[in-house]
XYZ file of C-alpha atoms in Angstrom:
118
model
C 85.954 147.652 88.833
C 87.551 144.281 87.990
C 91.007 143.108 89.033
C 92.749 140.022 87.676
C 94.462 137.479 89.919
C 96.422 134.623 88.346
C 97.458 131.775 90.624
C 99.412 128.937 89.036
C 101.094 125.721 90.091
C 103.736 124.987 87.464
C 104.791 121.346 87.638
C 107.255 118.927 86.080
C 109.840 121.632 85.374
C 113.298 120.485 84.321
C 115.413 122.664 86.626
C 118.678 121.166 85.314
C 117.841 122.308 81.794
C 116.428 125.631 83.022
C 119.635 126.679 84.856
C 117.608 129.027 87.015
C 119.598 131.580 88.993
C 118.785 134.794 90.787
C 120.433 136.760 87.954
C 118.568 134.975 85.151
C 115.292 135.557 86.991
C 116.006 139.227 87.612
C 116.917 139.767 83.967
C 113.871 137.858 82.740
C 111.418 139.635 85.049
C 112.861 143.100 84.476
C 112.691 142.644 80.706
C 109.223 141.073 80.793
C 107.745 143.789 83.001
C 109.036 146.468 80.621
C 107.649 144.572 77.605
C 104.142 144.393 79.074
C 104.282 147.902 80.580
C 103.931 146.988 84.269
C 105.840 149.072 86.824
C 108.186 147.494 89.369
C 108.386 149.505 92.613
C 110.650 147.234 94.683
C 111.544 143.599 95.074
C 112.984 141.112 97.498
C 114.733 137.980 96.276
C 116.024 135.242 98.523
C 118.101 132.299 97.343
C 118.271 129.329 99.683
C 121.102 126.779 100.028
C 120.310 125.164 96.697
C 120.757 127.954 94.106
C 117.538 126.883 92.371
C 115.506 127.446 95.583
C 114.325 131.004 95.171
C 111.570 133.029 96.791
C 110.786 136.382 95.336
C 108.262 139.157 95.880
C 107.837 142.075 93.504
C 105.682 145.050 94.371
C 104.177 146.667 91.306
C 102.497 150.033 90.982
C 99.652 147.860 89.683
C 99.886 145.335 92.635
C 102.280 142.349 92.990
C 103.966 139.166 91.778
C 105.229 136.326 93.982
C 107.248 133.314 92.930
C 108.533 130.318 94.891
C 110.568 127.373 93.580
C 110.855 123.812 94.842
C 113.421 122.206 92.496
C 113.377 118.925 94.448
C 109.683 118.655 93.493
C 110.120 120.149 89.965
C 107.571 122.783 91.008
C 107.061 126.571 90.949
C 104.177 128.497 92.467
C 103.321 131.809 90.816
C 100.933 134.565 91.861
C 100.249 137.633 89.695
C 97.709 140.191 90.844
C 96.971 143.489 89.081
C 94.429 146.204 89.631
C 92.666 148.124 86.896
C 92.071 151.490 88.533
C 93.809 153.852 86.085
C 94.253 151.375 83.209
C 92.999 147.934 82.326
C 96.039 145.806 83.166
C 94.401 142.395 82.766
C 95.931 141.678 79.356
C 99.336 142.808 80.651
C 99.113 140.305 83.516
C 98.037 137.542 81.136
C 100.908 138.368 78.749
C 103.395 138.299 81.642
C 101.983 134.950 82.742
C 102.390 133.492 79.239
C 105.984 134.775 79.064
C 106.696 133.155 82.418
C 105.292 129.812 81.245
C 107.426 130.001 78.087
C 110.481 130.773 80.252
C 110.178 127.816 82.686
C 108.526 125.226 80.362
C 106.301 123.321 82.808
C 104.859 120.027 81.569
C 101.814 120.459 83.783
C 99.923 123.596 84.835
C 97.129 124.042 87.364
C 95.853 127.595 87.168
C 93.139 129.833 88.464
C 92.399 133.127 86.753
C 90.137 135.035 89.072
C 88.268 138.223 88.249
C 87.868 140.162 91.471
C 85.232 142.846 91.623
C 84.968 145.830 93.920
């Protein structure tokens, strides 16, 4: 069995242009998850003093997504992990990742796409 784990450092993001808020993120993620057929079980969002400083954890039936923003550093860390027990969800995770990149428009990306095996 192979699972896919995507870990990305998204850098040089223009937060002023992005106008990132808790509501825009929730709408984006909810829509994106439905489009790629991943199942959200629950989530926890936390917005810090600066409205662009957001930490968020989403539990999926298929595993999880985490997201943390540092607008003062023009940086977002992203972690998407999916299992492939009942279905092969690797392409769904990769599609979600590409949608996320298109949404935040980083100028620089450092990524690791790890195939985990049981």
